[in-house]
Every structure is written in structure tokens, then in C-alpha cells.
């Protein structure tokens, strides 16, 4: 099934007047699988979103929280232990919820925090782009719609918006992964819009990318809900599941160890990430956080089935525009 829709925040004519990607930018994205766009958000908007995130961390109630952790350990694409699949997580697609870092808890008391709550959260998700006014305004924009047009989307839908905190000293390592594994359409279509709210450096866990891996690394597995509703698991995409987006210039897969390029970026930078691209980040061992805001866009005309862990809200995934 293709996901149903919600109304875009502005008209298609407005989108057409906004700046998309230049030919040079599109070439870089097509070749490397990611694109860095400095100063995509102005300093005032970036600082405002960071403050909104910090306010949410300070003000969310912890008394009735199930203390759900978000794990990035293990083999992030082939092990059900890589993510916690409790009901709090599985029903977060149309809510704003808070997920703890694994290392924020005492090793001898699994429910006892060793950090104050605002320094213990791994991420906030997954419906900020609709439920939080500031993040909605920063997501459903004519600029992002123009970028989606440049990338060839016909019916771009927004889903899985998150603030990822990468907390000082405990922000977990994220092993190499491909975003389309977690938001699978057939054929794959996911693109990550990743926005730095603070400077992302080698010390606090910036991203690194296997350049060009999106053209030689198919999506072989996908994260789905278990049939009994007890959590999530990874399954093969199967013979009917495409491994690459339509019309992608694919290279012959190689038996090689990927080389990762570390990319430090300033606050306000937008990074576009192809859904097939292998990327990762190291643990944050320094005393400075690395807050970012990210959301994903999928092609609404592609099949997004009921097995995906994140299901469309009642009114459907948010639309960036309607052709």
C-alpha cells in the first residue's frame, strides 16, 4: 500500500519558487550518496530549535515513564537486539516520546539513572514534525520541498522526525547502517534530512560516510514488527523486494571493507543522506553534547507495507507537496 496523505503546509506554486539543489550539488549527492549544505538554517532558528529540545528534556514527566532505552549496539541491521521494541517505542510514530541512553543507567540497578534526566536521553521522537510547532515549521518548508523535487520525488512523505542528543560521555556509538533498512519502501526511496543543532565534531560523535556505498550496497534486510506484536526483528527483503531505488546507476557489489570519511559540520548545516548509504558515528566521550534534528522522506507512490515498524498515523504521513 502507498501511505495516505496529510495536507502540505503551503501550495505547490510556492515550492516551485524556492531554491532546490544546484546541478553541482545534485552531482555530488548522486556520486557520494550524501550532500553537506552549510548554513541551511540561520543561527537564530538553529538556536531556537536547540532550546526547544532542551526545554522538552527538562520538562517531560519521568514518574510514569517506562524507562525505555534506545540501543544502537550490536549489528545494527541484522540483530533484533539492536533496538528496543516495546509498546512505548512501537506506538511512537504519531507521538513525542523520550528514549534513554543505555549507559545512563547504573550497571547494578537497571532502572536507576546515573545522570540527570535531561542528560540521559538518547533521542526524542518520532512525530515532532507535526506535533511540535517549532519543528513543524522547520520541517515542512518550501526549501525542503524544493530539495525533494530536485531529488526526483513525486509524492514526498515525511516520517520519523527525531532530536538525537548524543549526550556528553555516554552518547552511544551508531554502527554502520542504511536508513532504508528501517523505513523500507519497495523499491527503496528513503532520504535522511539531518540538521546539526550544535557543531558536530570528531570529539562529540560526528557522522562518517562510506562514499558511494549507496551504489554498491543493496538493502538486503529490513526491520519489521514481529507477527505476535512483541517487538521488532530483521528479515530478508525477499525475492520480491528491491534492493536499490529505481533508476539508480548501480555498481557491481565488491567484497571490500568500506572506508569511512569523517565529516565535521557546523550548527545549522543540513546533510542529505541516501537511504542505501552506509554511515555511522562514534561514541561521544567528551563533555559536549551533539544535538541534531533529523527527519526522513520516502516516496509516497512506492509500497510501504504494514510490516514496517513505523506505521502511518490515522491521517497519513505528512506531505511536502502535491503535484
mmCIF file of C-alpha atoms in Angstrom:
data_model
loop_
_atom_site.group_PDB
_atom_site.id
_atom_site.type_symbol
_atom_site.label_atom_id
_atom_site.label_comp_id
_atom_site.label_asym_id
_atom_site.label_seq_id
_atom_site.Cartn_x
_atom_site.Cartn_y
_atom_site.Cartn_z
ATOM 1 C CA UNK A 1 0.000 0.000 0.000
ATOM 2 C CA UNK A 2 1.092 3.593 -0.524
ATOM 3 C CA UNK A 3 0.752 5.751 2.594
ATOM 4 C CA UNK A 4 -2.191 8.125 2.818
ATOM 5 C CA UNK A 5 -1.592 11.827 2.970
ATOM 6 C CA UNK A 6 -1.953 14.970 5.022
ATOM 7 C CA UNK A 7 -2.108 18.433 3.560
ATOM 8 C CA UNK A 8 1.160 20.202 2.799
ATOM 9 C CA UNK A 9 1.817 23.454 4.674
ATOM 10 C CA UNK A 10 1.863 25.584 1.528
ATOM 11 C CA UNK A 11 0.942 25.406 -2.116
ATOM 12 C CA UNK A 12 2.937 23.791 -4.941
ATOM 13 C CA UNK A 13 3.402 27.181 -6.599
ATOM 14 C CA UNK A 14 5.290 28.387 -3.529
ATOM 15 C CA UNK A 15 7.521 25.323 -3.624
ATOM 16 C CA UNK A 16 8.466 25.926 -7.223
ATOM 17 C CA UNK A 17 9.847 29.365 -6.331
ATOM 18 C CA UNK A 18 12.162 28.023 -3.644
ATOM 19 C CA UNK A 19 15.776 27.054 -4.135
ATOM 20 C CA UNK A 20 16.426 23.361 -4.726
ATOM 21 C CA UNK A 21 19.768 21.727 -5.394
ATOM 22 C CA UNK A 22 22.205 23.111 -7.943
ATOM 23 C CA UNK A 23 23.441 20.771 -10.691
ATOM 24 C CA UNK A 24 26.772 20.566 -8.869
ATOM 25 C CA UNK A 25 25.113 19.641 -5.585
ATOM 26 C CA UNK A 26 22.955 17.024 -7.253
ATOM 27 C CA UNK A 27 26.026 15.526 -8.909
ATOM 28 C CA UNK A 28 27.814 15.293 -5.554
ATOM 29 C CA UNK A 29 24.799 13.657 -3.922
ATOM 30 C CA UNK A 30 24.412 11.196 -6.802
ATOM 31 C CA UNK A 31 28.094 10.291 -6.745
ATOM 32 C CA UNK A 32 28.786 10.183 -2.991
ATOM 33 C CA UNK A 33 25.364 9.343 -1.553
ATOM 34 C CA UNK A 34 25.328 12.363 0.737
ATOM 35 C CA UNK A 35 25.468 16.129 0.456
ATOM 36 C CA UNK A 36 26.541 18.728 3.023
ATOM 37 C CA UNK A 37 24.741 22.083 2.812
ATOM 38 C CA UNK A 38 26.232 24.624 5.258
ATOM 39 C CA UNK A 39 24.050 27.385 6.739
ATOM 40 C CA UNK A 40 20.808 25.690 5.712
ATOM 41 C CA UNK A 41 19.295 27.069 8.919
ATOM 42 C CA UNK A 42 20.121 30.536 10.151
ATOM 43 C CA UNK A 43 21.739 30.936 13.559
ATOM 44 C CA UNK A 44 18.563 32.210 15.208
ATOM 45 C CA UNK A 45 16.404 29.276 14.055
ATOM 46 C CA UNK A 46 19.115 26.773 14.960
ATOM 47 C CA UNK A 47 19.478 28.217 18.469
ATOM 48 C CA UNK A 48 15.697 28.288 18.908
ATOM 49 C CA UNK A 49 15.306 24.614 17.956
ATOM 50 C CA UNK A 50 18.141 23.653 20.290
ATOM 51 C CA UNK A 51 16.451 25.496 23.137
ATOM 52 C CA UNK A 52 13.109 23.851 22.361
ATOM 53 C CA UNK A 53 14.804 20.438 22.525
ATOM 54 C CA UNK A 54 16.471 21.269 25.820
ATOM 55 C CA UNK A 55 13.177 22.509 27.247
ATOM 56 C CA UNK A 56 11.471 19.239 26.292
ATOM 57 C CA UNK A 57 14.211 17.276 28.053
ATOM 58 C CA UNK A 58 13.848 19.342 31.209
ATOM 59 C CA UNK A 59 10.061 19.239 31.304
ATOM 60 C CA UNK A 60 8.986 15.732 30.304
ATOM 61 C CA UNK A 61 7.493 13.719 33.204
ATOM 62 C CA UNK A 62 9.618 10.812 34.329
ATOM 63 C CA UNK A 63 7.331 9.467 37.055
ATOM 64 C CA UNK A 64 5.245 7.255 34.733
ATOM 65 C CA UNK A 65 7.906 6.700 32.067
ATOM 66 C CA UNK A 66 8.591 3.021 31.215
ATOM 67 C CA UNK A 67 12.333 3.893 31.090
ATOM 68 C CA UNK A 68 12.594 2.575 27.547
ATOM 69 C CA UNK A 69 16.155 2.600 26.241
ATOM 70 C CA UNK A 70 17.179 3.025 22.650
ATOM 71 C CA UNK A 71 20.014 0.717 21.756
ATOM 72 C CA UNK A 72 22.416 1.296 18.903
ATOM 73 C CA UNK A 73 24.633 -1.630 19.849
ATOM 74 C CA UNK A 74 25.106 -4.972 18.140
ATOM 75 C CA UNK A 75 24.899 -5.432 14.411
ATOM 76 C CA UNK A 76 22.508 -2.573 13.770
ATOM 77 C CA UNK A 77 20.942 -4.131 10.696
ATOM 78 C CA UNK A 78 20.864 -7.824 11.448
ATOM 79 C CA UNK A 79 20.043 -8.252 15.109
ATOM 80 C CA UNK A 80 16.743 -7.711 16.861
ATOM 81 C CA UNK A 81 18.749 -6.750 19.928
ATOM 82 C CA UNK A 82 19.815 -3.566 18.147
ATOM 83 C CA UNK A 83 16.553 -1.800 19.029
ATOM 84 C CA UNK A 84 14.099 -1.967 21.857
ATOM 85 C CA UNK A 85 10.692 -2.908 20.503
ATOM 86 C CA UNK A 86 8.349 -2.375 23.431
ATOM 87 C CA UNK A 87 4.911 -0.796 23.079
ATOM 88 C CA UNK A 88 6.222 2.637 24.066
ATOM 89 C CA UNK A 89 8.558 2.507 21.050
ATOM 90 C CA UNK A 90 6.193 0.820 18.595
ATOM 91 C CA UNK A 91 3.388 3.325 19.204
ATOM 92 C CA UNK A 92 5.598 6.417 18.994
ATOM 93 C CA UNK A 93 5.087 7.121 15.284
ATOM 94 C CA UNK A 94 2.433 9.775 15.958
ATOM 95 C CA UNK A 95 3.700 10.957 19.346
ATOM 96 C CA UNK A 96 6.586 12.772 21.012
ATOM 97 C CA UNK A 97 8.392 10.321 23.259
ATOM 98 C CA UNK A 98 11.705 10.094 25.064
ATOM 99 C CA UNK A 99 14.177 7.220 24.816
ATOM 100 C CA UNK A 100 17.059 6.754 27.234
ATOM 101 C CA UNK A 101 20.719 6.066 26.563
ATOM 102 C CA UNK A 102 21.783 2.570 27.573
ATOM 103 C CA UNK A 103 24.741 3.912 29.544
ATOM 104 C CA UNK A 104 22.573 6.335 31.520
ATOM 105 C CA UNK A 105 21.649 3.561 33.963
ATOM 106 C CA UNK A 106 23.518 2.002 36.835
ATOM 107 C CA UNK A 107 25.054 -1.369 35.906
ATOM 108 C CA UNK A 108 23.816 -2.780 39.215
ATOM 109 C CA UNK A 109 20.326 -1.239 39.123
ATOM 110 C CA UNK A 110 18.745 -1.271 35.647
ATOM 111 C CA UNK A 111 16.130 1.388 36.469
ATOM 112 C CA UNK A 112 18.405 3.791 38.350
ATOM 113 C CA UNK A 113 19.752 6.720 36.356
ATOM 114 C CA UNK A 114 23.345 7.822 36.859
ATOM 115 C CA UNK A 115 22.697 11.108 35.040
ATOM 116 C CA UNK A 116 20.003 13.773 35.448
ATOM 117 C CA UNK A 117 17.119 13.075 33.070
ATOM 118 C CA UNK A 118 17.982 15.894 30.648
ATOM 119 C CA UNK A 119 21.455 14.363 30.247
ATOM 120 C CA UNK A 120 20.185 10.774 29.992
ATOM 121 C CA UNK A 121 18.007 10.820 26.857
ATOM 122 C CA UNK A 122 19.285 9.334 23.611
ATOM 123 C CA UNK A 123 16.541 10.770 21.409
ATOM 124 C CA UNK A 124 13.130 12.420 21.233
ATOM 125 C CA UNK A 125 10.769 11.085 18.545
ATOM 126 C CA UNK A 126 9.005 10.381 16.276
ATOM 127 C CA UNK A 127 6.307 12.938 15.350
ATOM 128 C CA UNK A 128 7.947 16.262 16.088
ATOM 129 C CA UNK A 129 7.283 17.434 12.540
ATOM 130 C CA UNK A 130 3.534 17.526 13.229
ATOM 131 C CA UNK A 131 3.060 17.891 16.987
ATOM 132 C CA UNK A 132 5.724 20.463 17.857
ATOM 133 C CA UNK A 133 5.124 23.854 16.189
ATOM 134 C CA UNK A 134 8.774 24.915 16.004
ATOM 135 C CA UNK A 135 9.938 21.631 14.499
ATOM 136 C CA UNK A 136 6.958 21.518 12.151
ATOM 137 C CA UNK A 137 7.881 24.962 10.869
ATOM 138 C CA UNK A 138 11.478 23.836 10.361
ATOM 139 C CA UNK A 139 10.456 20.635 8.537
ATOM 140 C CA UNK A 140 7.509 21.230 6.219
ATOM 141 C CA UNK A 141 9.173 24.072 4.340
ATOM 142 C CA UNK A 142 9.259 25.215 0.730
ATOM 143 C CA UNK A 143 13.053 24.758 0.756
ATOM 144 C CA UNK A 144 12.800 21.111 1.750
ATOM 145 C CA UNK A 145 10.048 20.616 -0.817
ATOM 146 C CA UNK A 146 12.307 22.106 -3.487
ATOM 147 C CA UNK A 147 15.142 19.794 -2.461
ATOM 148 C CA UNK A 148 12.798 16.807 -2.676
ATOM 149 C CA UNK A 149 11.818 17.892 -6.192
ATOM 150 C CA UNK A 150 15.491 18.113 -7.131
ATOM 151 C CA UNK A 151 15.943 14.534 -5.919
ATOM 152 C CA UNK A 152 13.115 13.328 -8.130
ATOM 153 C CA UNK A 153 10.357 12.784 -5.575
ATOM 154 C CA UNK A 154 6.829 12.880 -6.961
ATOM 155 C CA UNK A 155 4.935 12.480 -3.704
ATOM 156 C CA UNK A 156 7.396 13.006 -0.809
ATOM 157 C CA UNK A 157 6.131 11.986 2.637
ATOM 158 C CA UNK A 158 7.782 12.969 5.916
ATOM 159 C CA UNK A 159 8.154 10.474 8.755
ATOM 160 C CA UNK A 160 10.330 9.566 11.746
ATOM 161 C CA UNK A 161 11.398 13.007 12.938
ATOM 162 C CA UNK A 162 13.778 12.972 15.884
ATOM 163 C CA UNK A 163 16.078 15.025 18.036
ATOM 164 C CA UNK A 164 19.167 12.906 18.656
ATOM 165 C CA UNK A 165 21.093 14.172 21.654
ATOM 166 C CA UNK A 166 24.421 12.293 21.602
ATOM 167 C CA UNK A 167 24.839 13.092 25.273
ATOM 168 C CA UNK A 168 28.207 14.007 26.793
ATOM 169 C CA UNK A 169 30.258 10.999 27.924
ATOM 170 C CA UNK A 170 27.502 8.426 27.243
ATOM 171 C CA UNK A 171 26.165 9.166 23.737
ATOM 172 C CA UNK A 172 26.227 5.725 22.133
ATOM 173 C CA UNK A 173 28.115 4.638 19.055
ATOM 174 C CA UNK A 174 25.959 4.009 15.987
ATOM 175 C CA UNK A 175 27.423 1.248 13.847
ATOM 176 C CA UNK A 176 27.280 1.271 10.033
ATOM 177 C CA UNK A 177 23.712 1.183 8.791
ATOM 178 C CA UNK A 178 21.417 2.150 5.902
ATOM 179 C CA UNK A 179 18.304 4.189 6.641
ATOM 180 C CA UNK A 180 16.135 2.314 4.137
ATOM 181 C CA UNK A 181 16.556 -0.803 6.287
ATOM 182 C CA UNK A 182 14.335 0.865 8.891
ATOM 183 C CA UNK A 183 11.914 2.710 6.586
ATOM 184 C CA UNK A 184 11.588 0.258 3.717
ATOM 185 C CA UNK A 185 9.632 1.040 0.597
ATOM 186 C CA UNK A 186 9.613 -1.183 -2.470
ATOM 187 C CA UNK A 187 11.697 -0.037 -4.233
ATOM 188 C CA UNK A 188 13.753 1.777 -1.560
ATOM 189 C CA UNK A 189 13.334 5.553 -1.510
ATOM 190 C CA UNK A 190 14.281 6.948 1.921
ATOM 191 C CA UNK A 191 16.363 10.101 2.208
ATOM 192 C CA UNK A 192 17.515 11.470 5.547
ATOM 193 C CA UNK A 193 17.436 15.218 6.209
ATOM 194 C CA UNK A 194 19.942 15.622 9.062
ATOM 195 C CA UNK A 195 20.349 19.087 10.616
ATOM 196 C CA UNK A 196 23.071 19.952 13.127
ATOM 197 C CA UNK A 197 21.773 21.994 16.070
ATOM 198 C CA UNK A 198 25.278 22.110 17.540
ATOM 199 C CA UNK A 199 28.697 21.774 15.965
ATOM 200 C CA UNK A 200 29.322 18.098 15.198
ATOM 201 C CA UNK A 201 32.982 17.185 15.650
ATOM 202 C CA UNK A 202 35.204 14.130 15.818
ATOM 203 C CA UNK A 203 35.215 14.526 19.598
ATOM 204 C CA UNK A 204 31.436 14.526 20.138
ATOM 205 C CA UNK A 205 30.492 11.903 17.545
ATOM 206 C CA UNK A 206 30.001 13.449 14.120
ATOM 207 C CA UNK A 207 28.874 11.318 11.192
ATOM 208 C CA UNK A 208 31.149 9.444 8.835
ATOM 209 C CA UNK A 209 30.174 8.048 5.446
ATOM 210 C CA UNK A 210 31.248 5.281 3.087
ATOM 211 C CA UNK A 211 31.267 7.400 -0.051
ATOM 212 C CA UNK A 212 29.463 5.827 -2.975
ATOM 213 C CA UNK A 213 28.340 2.786 -0.978
ATOM 214 C CA UNK A 214 24.708 3.516 -1.898
ATOM 215 C CA UNK A 215 25.530 2.351 -5.435
ATOM 216 C CA UNK A 216 27.116 -0.956 -4.425
ATOM 217 C CA UNK A 217 25.287 -1.926 -1.223
ATOM 218 C CA UNK A 218 21.701 -3.153 -1.692
ATOM 219 C CA UNK A 219 19.094 -3.208 1.041
ATOM 220 C CA UNK A 220 19.123 -6.895 1.929
ATOM 221 C CA UNK A 221 17.199 -6.796 5.205
ATOM 222 C CA UNK A 222 14.554 -4.656 6.823
ATOM 223 C CA UNK A 223 13.334 -4.038 10.347
ATOM 224 C CA UNK A 224 9.733 -5.141 10.852
ATOM 225 C CA UNK A 225 7.243 -5.724 13.640
ATOM 226 C CA UNK A 226 7.132 -9.287 14.890
ATOM 227 C CA UNK A 227 3.938 -11.073 13.939
ATOM 228 C CA UNK A 228 2.972 -11.525 17.592
ATOM 229 C CA UNK A 229 3.451 -7.827 18.330
ATOM 230 C CA UNK A 230 6.164 -8.480 20.896
ATOM 231 C CA UNK A 231 8.828 -6.288 19.310
ATOM 232 C CA UNK A 232 10.884 -5.967 16.146
ATOM 233 C CA UNK A 233 13.104 -8.207 14.091
ATOM 234 C CA UNK A 234 15.149 -8.093 10.898
ATOM 235 C CA UNK A 235 14.054 -10.120 7.891
ATOM 236 C CA UNK A 236 15.319 -10.530 4.335
ATOM 237 C CA UNK A 237 13.624 -8.262 1.834
ATOM 238 C CA UNK A 238 12.807 -11.389 -0.177
ATOM 239 C CA UNK A 239 12.755 -12.111 -3.893
ATOM 240 C CA UNK A 240 10.020 -9.546 -4.465
ATOM 241 C CA UNK A 241 11.829 -6.789 -2.580
ATOM 242 C CA UNK A 242 14.059 -4.386 -4.496
ATOM 243 C CA UNK A 243 17.499 -3.659 -3.086
ATOM 244 C CA UNK A 244 18.051 -0.352 -4.840
ATOM 245 C CA UNK A 245 15.949 2.663 -5.799
ATOM 246 C CA UNK A 246 14.550 2.739 -9.286
ATOM 247 C CA UNK A 247 16.898 4.176 -11.943
ATOM 248 C CA UNK A 248 19.940 4.242 -9.647
ATOM 249 C CA UNK A 249 23.222 3.728 -11.520
ATOM 250 C CA UNK A 250 24.303 0.606 -9.626
ATOM 251 C CA UNK A 251 27.851 -0.727 -9.470
ATOM 252 C CA UNK A 252 28.770 -4.367 -9.184
ATOM 253 C CA UNK A 253 28.968 -5.222 -5.453
ATOM 254 C CA UNK A 254 32.518 -5.720 -4.229
ATOM 255 C CA UNK A 255 33.886 -7.867 -1.437
ATOM 256 C CA UNK A 256 35.652 -4.999 0.251
ATOM 257 C CA UNK A 257 35.980 -3.249 3.559
ATOM 258 C CA UNK A 258 34.456 0.193 3.281
ATOM 259 C CA UNK A 259 36.484 3.296 4.082
ATOM 260 C CA UNK A 260 34.606 5.936 6.058
ATOM 261 C CA UNK A 261 35.076 9.681 5.661
ATOM 262 C CA UNK A 262 34.620 11.725 8.842
ATOM 263 C CA UNK A 263 32.560 14.868 8.246
ATOM 264 C CA UNK A 264 32.650 17.602 10.883
ATOM 265 C CA UNK A 265 29.923 20.213 10.361
ATOM 266 C CA UNK A 266 28.831 23.469 11.963
ATOM 267 C CA UNK A 267 25.470 24.097 13.618
ATOM 268 C CA UNK A 268 22.837 24.949 11.014
ATOM 269 C CA UNK A 269 24.245 22.525 8.435
ATOM 270 C CA UNK A 270 21.869 20.224 6.537
ATOM 271 C CA UNK A 271 23.179 16.820 5.449
ATOM 272 C CA UNK A 272 21.181 14.814 2.910
ATOM 273 C CA UNK A 273 21.723 11.053 3.276
ATOM 274 C CA UNK A 274 20.736 8.477 0.662
ATOM 275 C CA UNK A 275 18.757 5.584 2.151
ATOM 276 C CA UNK A 276 21.225 2.990 0.823
ATOM 277 C CA UNK A 277 24.332 4.807 2.042
ATOM 278 C CA UNK A 278 26.379 3.200 4.810
ATOM 279 C CA UNK A 279 27.081 5.716 7.568
ATOM 280 C CA UNK A 280 27.966 5.650 11.255
ATOM 281 C CA UNK A 281 29.003 7.733 14.253
ATOM 282 C CA UNK A 282 31.304 7.080 17.174
ATOM 283 C CA UNK A 283 30.506 7.289 20.864
ATOM 284 C CA UNK A 284 30.591 10.728 22.433
ATOM 285 C CA UNK A 285 33.248 10.559 25.129
ATOM 286 C CA UNK A 286 33.759 14.297 25.520
ATOM 287 C CA UNK A 287 31.941 16.775 27.766
ATOM 288 C CA UNK A 288 29.964 18.444 24.969
ATOM 289 C CA UNK A 289 26.694 17.197 23.529
ATOM 290 C CA UNK A 290 25.924 16.811 19.813
ATOM 291 C CA UNK A 291 22.255 17.680 19.322
ATOM 292 C CA UNK A 292 20.823 17.212 15.846
ATOM 293 C CA UNK A 293 17.352 17.192 14.312
ATOM 294 C CA UNK A 294 16.548 14.671 11.613
ATOM 295 C CA UNK A 295 13.561 13.553 9.606
ATOM 296 C CA UNK A 296 13.136 11.222 6.653
ATOM 297 C CA UNK A 297 11.353 11.455 3.343
ATOM 298 C CA UNK A 298 10.002 8.486 1.368
ATOM 299 C CA UNK A 299 8.266 8.256 -1.987
ATOM 300 C CA UNK A 300 4.546 8.063 -1.330
ATOM 301 C CA UNK A 301 3.922 6.261 -4.617
ATOM 302 C CA UNK A 302 6.092 3.308 -3.552
ATOM 303 C CA UNK A 303 4.776 0.424 -1.488
ATOM 304 C CA UNK A 304 5.145 0.932 2.273
ATOM 305 C CA UNK A 305 3.584 -2.117 3.875
ATOM 306 C CA UNK A 306 2.080 -2.999 7.241
ATOM 307 C CA UNK A 307 5.201 -4.911 8.329
ATOM 308 C CA UNK A 308 7.281 -1.756 8.785
ATOM 309 C CA UNK A 309 7.873 -0.935 12.446
ATOM 310 C CA UNK A 310 6.627 2.633 11.971
ATOM 311 C CA UNK A 311 3.074 2.730 10.654
ATOM 312 C CA UNK A 312 1.291 5.765 9.192
ATOM 313 C CA UNK A 313 -0.790 7.788 11.652
ATOM 314 C CA UNK A 314 -4.523 7.896 11.065
ATOM 315 C CA UNK A 315 -4.269 10.913 8.769
ATOM 316 C CA UNK A 316 -1.280 9.522 6.896
ATOM 317 C CA UNK A 317 2.347 10.553 6.546
ATOM 318 C CA UNK A 318 2.887 14.286 6.080
ATOM 319 C CA UNK A 319 3.194 15.585 2.539
ATOM 320 C CA UNK A 320 5.815 18.096 1.438
ATOM 321 C CA UNK A 321 3.842 18.944 -1.696
ATOM 322 C CA UNK A 322 1.244 17.655 -4.133
ATOM 323 C CA UNK A 323 1.949 17.671 -7.859
#
